[in-house]
Amino acid sequence: MSKEVLKWVPGTDTEVLGKMFKKKLRSNYTRPSHLDIFAQQAIVISQRPTCLFYEVGAVIFYGCAHFLSSGYNGATSGDVDPREVGCARVVDGKIHEGKGLCRGSHAELNAIGNLTVSTLGLQDVSMIVTLHPCFSCAKQMVNKGIKKVYYIWEYGREEFVTDYFRERGVEVIKYTSPFLEKWIALNGYDPIGATNKQE
């Protein structure tokens, strides 16, 4: 990283400089973008689920900086904690995929449900989600008028979902930035439990 400092720094008292953030005195310092901040929020929120397989967070916003709501995946309000009773999809020790047994509601749907204002009339509604949305969530996002979807990681999704979005005028973007990559590496974040293995 460049150590070159801003032009006014050499003329400033060292005691004064000693009270400032050193990183902000460098000429190559850049602030995190609003998208970086929303991505961080989605990742932090994704730590709330009790789901034993996935950690997903979603943030809905409009314009470039106006937060609307957030949500994370997991068992519905008042339901049991999978950590205490086990995953409902695991029957006789085997996982049963696609059988409708999951207690969880997806992060995207919870973010939509948590909206406290109407998105009607808002022209630039976006969502950033930690994992690419599934088809069920995609349909509800289209219905809610979300026009731009950012996602951070892939997972085993239906391959046609991105095309579904685009055919309905929704822009889909895999989001990353140097700031976000560094922050993720620093925190050792991994969204899919199966890749965490054993600690």
PDB file of N, CA, C and O in Angstrom, residues 25-74:
ATOM      1  N   LEU A  25      -4.821   9.805   6.026  1.00  0.00           N
ATOM      2  CA  LEU A  25      -3.823  10.781   5.615  1.00  0.00           C
ATOM      3  C   LEU A  25      -3.107  10.351   4.340  1.00  0.00           C
ATOM      4  O   LEU A  25      -2.402  11.147   3.733  1.00  0.00           O
ATOM      5  N   ARG A  26      -3.288   9.092   3.938  1.00  0.00           N
ATOM      6  CA  ARG A  26      -2.627   8.590   2.724  1.00  0.00           C
ATOM      7  C   ARG A  26      -3.414   9.008   1.491  1.00  0.00           C
ATOM      8  O   ARG A  26      -4.640   9.050   1.495  1.00  0.00           O
ATOM      9  N   SER A  27      -2.699   9.287   0.415  1.00  0.00           N
ATOM     10  CA  SER A  27      -3.345   9.783  -0.807  1.00  0.00           C
ATOM     11  C   SER A  27      -4.230   8.731  -1.469  1.00  0.00           C
ATOM     12  O   SER A  27      -5.139   9.073  -2.217  1.00  0.00           O
ATOM     13  N   ASN A  28      -3.982   7.447  -1.205  1.00  0.00           N
ATOM     14  CA  ASN A  28      -4.760   6.393  -1.874  1.00  0.00           C
ATOM     15  C   ASN A  28      -5.930   5.877  -1.025  1.00  0.00           C
ATOM     16  O   ASN A  28      -6.568   4.902  -1.385  1.00  0.00           O
ATOM     17  N   TYR A  29      -6.220   6.549   0.101  1.00  0.00           N
ATOM     18  CA  TYR A  29      -7.342   6.109   0.943  1.00  0.00           C
ATOM     19  C   TYR A  29      -8.670   6.346   0.228  1.00  0.00           C
ATOM     20  O   TYR A  29      -8.889   7.407  -0.357  1.00  0.00           O
ATOM     21  N   THR A  30      -9.556   5.345   0.266  1.00  0.00           N
ATOM     22  CA  THR A  30     -10.903   5.519  -0.275  1.00  0.00           C
ATOM     23  C   THR A  30     -11.917   5.043   0.762  1.00  0.00           C
ATOM     24  O   THR A  30     -11.688   4.047   1.458  1.00  0.00           O
ATOM     25  N   ARG A  31     -13.009   5.766   0.844  1.00  0.00           N
ATOM     26  CA  ARG A  31     -14.066   5.373   1.771  1.00  0.00           C
ATOM     27  C   ARG A  31     -14.839   4.190   1.211  1.00  0.00           C
ATOM     28  O   ARG A  31     -14.933   4.040  -0.018  1.00  0.00           O
ATOM     29  N   PRO A  32     -15.439   3.347   2.069  1.00  0.00           N
ATOM     30  CA  PRO A  32     -16.326   2.297   1.550  1.00  0.00           C
ATOM     31  C   PRO A  32     -17.528   2.944   0.884  1.00  0.00           C
ATOM     32  O   PRO A  32     -18.013   3.983   1.334  1.00  0.00           O
ATOM     33  N   SER A  33     -17.993   2.348  -0.200  1.00  0.00           N
ATOM     34  CA  SER A  33     -19.172   2.861  -0.896  1.00  0.00           C
ATOM     35  C   SER A  33     -20.423   2.516  -0.090  1.00  0.00           C
ATOM     36  O   SER A  33     -20.389   1.710   0.842  1.00  0.00           O
ATOM     37  N   HIS A  34     -21.549   3.120  -0.476  1.00  0.00           N
ATOM     38  CA  HIS A  34     -22.814   2.761   0.171  1.00  0.00           C
ATOM     39  C   HIS A  34     -23.117   1.276  -0.041  1.00  0.00           C
ATOM     40  O   HIS A  34     -23.631   0.607   0.856  1.00  0.00           O
ATOM     41  N   LEU A  35     -22.787   0.757  -1.227  1.00  0.00           N
ATOM     42  CA  LEU A  35     -23.001  -0.672  -1.476  1.00  0.00           C
ATOM     43  C   LEU A  35     -22.138  -1.533  -0.564  1.00  0.00           C
ATOM     44  O   LEU A  35     -22.570  -2.590  -0.107  1.00  0.00           O
ATOM     45  N   ASP A  36     -20.910  -1.089  -0.311  1.00  0.00           N
ATOM     46  CA  ASP A  36     -20.054  -1.816   0.639  1.00  0.00           C
ATOM     47  C   ASP A  36     -20.718  -1.877   2.012  1.00  0.00           C
ATOM     48  O   ASP A  36     -20.711  -2.921   2.672  1.00  0.00           O
ATOM     49  N   ILE A  37     -21.298  -0.753   2.435  1.00  0.00           N
ATOM     50  CA  ILE A  37     -21.942  -0.697   3.747  1.00  0.00           C
ATOM     51  C   ILE A  37     -23.169  -1.600   3.787  1.00  0.00           C
ATOM     52  O   ILE A  37     -23.379  -2.356   4.750  1.00  0.00           O
ATOM     53  N   PHE A  38     -24.000  -1.553   2.737  1.00  0.00           N
ATOM     54  CA  PHE A  38     -25.169  -2.432   2.687  1.00  0.00           C
ATOM     55  C   PHE A  38     -24.750  -3.900   2.656  1.00  0.00           C
ATOM     56  O   PHE A  38     -25.395  -4.757   3.267  1.00  0.00           O
ATOM     57  N   ALA A  39     -23.663  -4.197   1.930  1.00  0.00           N
ATOM     58  CA  ALA A  39     -23.153  -5.574   1.886  1.00  0.00           C
ATOM     59  C   ALA A  39     -22.698  -6.017   3.272  1.00  0.00           C
ATOM     60  O   ALA A  39     -22.993  -7.136   3.713  1.00  0.00           O
ATOM     61  N   GLN A  40     -21.999  -5.146   3.976  1.00  0.00           N
ATOM     62  CA  GLN A  40     -21.577  -5.463   5.344  1.00  0.00           C
ATOM     63  C   GLN A  40     -22.788  -5.707   6.240  1.00  0.00           C
ATOM     64  O   GLN A  40     -22.791  -6.650   7.043  1.00  0.00           O
ATOM     65  N   GLN A  41     -23.800  -4.855   6.112  1.00  0.00           N
ATOM     66  CA  GLN A  41     -25.014  -5.037   6.919  1.00  0.00           C
ATOM     67  C   GLN A  41     -25.649  -6.393   6.639  1.00  0.00           C
ATOM     68  O   GLN A  41     -26.047  -7.103   7.573  1.00  0.00           O
ATOM     69  N   ALA A  42     -25.746  -6.759   5.362  1.00  0.00           N
ATOM     70  CA  ALA A  42     -26.349  -8.047   5.005  1.00  0.00           C
ATOM     71  C   ALA A  42     -25.555  -9.204   5.605  1.00  0.00           C
ATOM     72  O   ALA A  42     -26.132 -10.171   6.116  1.00  0.00           O
ATOM     73  N   ILE A  43     -24.239  -9.097   5.554  1.00  0.00           N
ATOM     74  CA  ILE A  43     -23.386 -10.161   6.096  1.00  0.00           C
ATOM     75  C   ILE A  43     -23.529 -10.253   7.616  1.00  0.00           C
ATOM     76  O   ILE A  43     -23.681 -11.338   8.179  1.00  0.00           O
ATOM     77  N   VAL A  44     -23.510  -9.107   8.287  1.00  0.00           N
ATOM     78  CA  VAL A  44     -23.647  -9.116   9.748  1.00  0.00           C
ATOM     79  C   VAL A  44     -25.021  -9.662  10.156  1.00  0.00           C
ATOM     80  O   VAL A  44     -25.134 -10.504  11.050  1.00  0.00           O
ATOM     81  N   ILE A  45     -26.077  -9.215   9.457  1.00  0.00           N
ATOM     82  CA  ILE A  45     -27.434  -9.695   9.741  1.00  0.00           C
ATOM     83  C   ILE A  45     -27.525 -11.207   9.522  1.00  0.00           C
ATOM     84  O   ILE A  45     -28.251 -11.910  10.235  1.00  0.00           O
ATOM     85  N   SER A  46     -26.764 -11.719   8.564  1.00  0.00           N
ATOM     86  CA  SER A  46     -26.818 -13.152   8.258  1.00  0.00           C
ATOM     87  C   SER A  46     -26.285 -14.022   9.391  1.00  0.00           C
ATOM     88  O   SER A  46     -26.427 -15.249   9.349  1.00  0.00           O
ATOM     89  N   GLN A  47     -25.695 -13.418  10.398  1.00  0.00           N
ATOM     90  CA  GLN A  47     -25.215 -14.182  11.551  1.00  0.00           C
ATOM     91  C   GLN A  47     -26.338 -14.518  12.535  1.00  0.00           C
ATOM     92  O   GLN A  47     -26.149 -15.308  13.449  1.00  0.00           O
ATOM     93  N   ARG A  48     -27.532 -13.933  12.336  1.00  0.00           N
ATOM     94  CA  ARG A  48     -28.660 -14.149  13.245  1.00  0.00           C
ATOM     95  C   ARG A  48     -29.356 -15.514  13.100  1.00  0.00           C
ATOM     96  O   ARG A  48     -29.897 -16.017  14.082  1.00  0.00           O
ATOM     97  N   PRO A  49     -29.395 -16.126  11.909  1.00  0.00           N
ATOM     98  CA  PRO A  49     -30.185 -17.351  11.755  1.00  0.00           C
ATOM     99  C   PRO A  49     -29.742 -18.485  12.673  1.00  0.00           C
ATOM    100  O   PRO A  49     -28.573 -18.603  13.024  1.00  0.00           O
ATOM    101  N   THR A  50     -30.717 -19.326  13.031  1.00  0.00           N
ATOM    102  CA  THR A  50     -30.407 -20.551  13.756  1.00  0.00           C
ATOM    103  C   THR A  50     -30.272 -21.734  12.795  1.00  0.00           C
ATOM    104  O   THR A  50     -29.969 -22.843  13.223  1.00  0.00           O
ATOM    105  N   CYS A  51     -30.499 -21.500  11.492  1.00  0.00           N
ATOM    106  CA  CYS A  51     -30.367 -22.557  10.484  1.00  0.00           C
ATOM    107  C   CYS A  51     -28.983 -23.185  10.563  1.00  0.00           C
ATOM    108  O   CYS A  51     -27.967 -22.491  10.707  1.00  0.00           O
ATOM    109  N   LEU A  52     -28.931 -24.497  10.467  1.00  0.00           N
ATOM    110  CA  LEU A  52     -27.674 -25.229  10.600  1.00  0.00           C
ATOM    111  C   LEU A  52     -26.926 -25.382   9.276  1.00  0.00           C
ATOM    112  O   LEU A  52     -25.791 -25.858   9.269  1.00  0.00           O
ATOM    113  N   PHE A  53     -27.539 -24.975   8.163  1.00  0.00           N
ATOM    114  CA  PHE A  53     -26.933 -25.171   6.842  1.00  0.00           C
ATOM    115  C   PHE A  53     -26.580 -23.886   6.106  1.00  0.00           C
ATOM    116  O   PHE A  53     -25.615 -23.843   5.365  1.00  0.00           O
ATOM    117  N   TYR A  54     -27.397 -22.843   6.274  1.00  0.00           N
ATOM    118  CA  TYR A  54     -27.177 -21.601   5.529  1.00  0.00           C
ATOM    119  C   TYR A  54     -27.285 -20.387   6.447  1.00  0.00           C
ATOM    120  O   TYR A  54     -28.074 -20.382   7.389  1.00  0.00           O
ATOM    121  N   GLU A  55     -26.489 -19.372   6.142  1.00  0.00           N
ATOM    122  CA  GLU A  55     -26.594 -18.073   6.797  1.00  0.00           C
ATOM    123  C   GLU A  55     -26.791 -17.048   5.685  1.00  0.00           C
ATOM    124  O   GLU A  55     -25.893 -16.824   4.874  1.00  0.00           O
ATOM    125  N   VAL A  56     -27.964 -16.431   5.649  1.00  0.00           N
ATOM    126  CA  VAL A  56     -28.291 -15.497   4.570  1.00  0.00           C
ATOM    127  C   VAL A  56     -28.854 -14.213   5.161  1.00  0.00           C
ATOM    128  O   VAL A  56     -29.697 -14.245   6.063  1.00  0.00           O
ATOM    129  N   GLY A  57     -28.389 -13.092   4.646  1.00  0.00           N
ATOM    130  CA  GLY A  57     -28.901 -11.792   5.042  1.00  0.00           C
ATOM    131  C   GLY A  57     -29.266 -10.987   3.807  1.00  0.00           C
ATOM    132  O   GLY A  57     -28.666 -11.164   2.746  1.00  0.00           O
ATOM    133  N   ALA A  58     -30.266 -10.118   3.935  1.00  0.00           N
ATOM    134  CA  ALA A  58     -30.712  -9.290   2.815  1.00  0.00           C
ATOM    135  C   ALA A  58     -31.033  -7.887   3.311  1.00  0.00           C
ATOM    136  O   ALA A  58     -31.531  -7.718   4.420  1.00  0.00           O
ATOM    137  N   VAL A  59     -30.739  -6.897   2.465  1.00  0.00           N
ATOM    138  CA  VAL A  59     -31.038  -5.502   2.770  1.00  0.00           C
ATOM    139  C   VAL A  59     -31.738  -4.893   1.559  1.00  0.00           C
ATOM    140  O   VAL A  59     -31.285  -5.052   0.428  1.00  0.00           O
ATOM    141  N   ILE A  60     -32.855  -4.208   1.802  1.00  0.00           N
ATOM    142  CA  ILE A  60     -33.573  -3.494   0.744  1.00  0.00           C
ATOM    143  C   ILE A  60     -33.295  -2.008   0.917  1.00  0.00           C
ATOM    144  O   ILE A  60     -33.337  -1.482   2.032  1.00  0.00           O
ATOM    145  N   PHE A  61     -32.998  -1.338  -0.195  1.00  0.00           N
ATOM    146  CA  PHE A  61     -32.718   0.092  -0.160  1.00  0.00           C
ATOM    147  C   PHE A  61     -33.178   0.725  -1.460  1.00  0.00           C
ATOM    148  O   PHE A  61     -33.503   0.028  -2.424  1.00  0.00           O
ATOM    149  N   TYR A  62     -33.246   2.055  -1.492  1.00  0.00           N
ATOM    150  CA  TYR A  62     -33.563   2.736  -2.748  1.00  0.00           C
ATOM    151  C   TYR A  62     -32.599   3.887  -2.961  1.00  0.00           C
ATOM    152  O   TYR A  62     -31.971   4.367  -2.020  1.00  0.00           O
ATOM    153  N   GLY A  63     -32.492   4.312  -4.223  1.00  0.00           N
ATOM    154  CA  GLY A  63     -31.463   5.281  -4.559  1.00  0.00           C
ATOM    155  C   GLY A  63     -30.124   4.632  -4.296  1.00  0.00           C
ATOM    156  O   GLY A  63     -29.959   3.424  -4.421  1.00  0.00           O
ATOM    157  N   CYS A  64     -29.160   5.420  -3.908  1.00  0.00           N
ATOM    158  CA  CYS A  64     -27.847   4.822  -3.631  1.00  0.00           C
ATOM    159  C   CYS A  64     -27.588   4.678  -2.141  1.00  0.00           C
ATOM    160  O   CYS A  64     -26.620   4.039  -1.748  1.00  0.00           O
ATOM    161  N   ALA A  65     -28.467   5.247  -1.289  1.00  0.00           N
ATOM    162  CA  ALA A  65     -28.097   5.266   0.118  1.00  0.00           C
ATOM    163  C   ALA A  65     -29.242   5.180   1.122  1.00  0.00           C
ATOM    164  O   ALA A  65     -29.016   5.321   2.312  1.00  0.00           O
ATOM    165  N   HIS A  66     -30.470   4.937   0.678  1.00  0.00           N
ATOM    166  CA  HIS A  66     -31.609   4.997   1.596  1.00  0.00           C
ATOM    167  C   HIS A  66     -32.059   3.597   2.024  1.00  0.00           C
ATOM    168  O   HIS A  66     -32.692   2.878   1.263  1.00  0.00           O
ATOM    169  N   PHE A  67     -31.737   3.234   3.256  1.00  0.00           N
ATOM    170  CA  PHE A  67     -32.090   1.935   3.817  1.00  0.00           C
ATOM    171  C   PHE A  67     -33.602   1.832   4.005  1.00  0.00           C
ATOM    172  O   PHE A  67     -34.238   2.760   4.493  1.00  0.00           O
ATOM    173  N   LEU A  68     -34.175   0.670   3.628  1.00  0.00           N
ATOM    174  CA  LEU A  68     -35.601   0.435   3.823  1.00  0.00           C
ATOM    175  C   LEU A  68     -35.885  -0.681   4.823  1.00  0.00           C
ATOM    176  O   LEU A  68     -36.733  -0.542   5.693  1.00  0.00           O
ATOM    177  N   SER A  69     -35.202  -1.829   4.684  1.00  0.00           N
ATOM    178  CA  SER A  69     -35.439  -2.931   5.620  1.00  0.00           C
ATOM    179  C   SER A  69     -34.356  -3.993   5.457  1.00  0.00           C
ATOM    180  O   SER A  69     -33.543  -3.940   4.536  1.00  0.00           O
ATOM    181  N   SER A  70     -34.398  -4.959   6.359  1.00  0.00           N
ATOM    182  CA  SER A  70     -33.459  -6.074   6.283  1.00  0.00           C
ATOM    183  C   SER A  70     -34.146  -7.347   6.753  1.00  0.00           C
ATOM    184  O   SER A  70     -35.220  -7.302   7.360  1.00  0.00           O
ATOM    185  N   GLY A  71     -33.531  -8.478   6.473  1.00  0.00           N
ATOM    186  CA  GLY A  71     -34.068  -9.758   6.916  1.00  0.00           C
ATOM    187  C   GLY A  71     -33.003 -10.831   6.858  1.00  0.00           C
ATOM    188  O   GLY A  71     -31.983 -10.674   6.197  1.00  0.00           O
ATOM    189  N   TYR A  72     -33.241 -11.909   7.571  1.00  0.00           N
ATOM    190  CA  TYR A  72     -32.335 -13.062   7.538  1.00  0.00           C
ATOM    191  C   TYR A  72     -33.173 -14.327   7.505  1.00  0.00           C
ATOM    192  O   TYR A  72     -34.361 -14.320   7.838  1.00  0.00           O
ATOM    193  N   ASN A  73     -32.561 -15.420   7.107  1.00  0.00           N
ATOM    194  CA  ASN A  73     -33.286 -16.678   6.996  1.00  0.00           C
ATOM    195  C   ASN A  73     -33.428 -17.348   8.364  1.00  0.00           C
ATOM    196  O   ASN A  73     -32.668 -17.061   9.281  1.00  0.00           O
ATOM    197  N   GLY A  74     -34.393 -18.229   8.461  1.00  0.00           N
ATOM    198  CA  GLY A  74     -34.516 -18.998   9.689  1.00  0.00           C
ATOM    199  C   GLY A  74     -35.947 -19.342  10.033  1.00  0.00           C
ATOM    200  O   GLY A  74     -36.884 -18.934   9.343  1.00  0.00           O
TER     201      GLY A  74
END
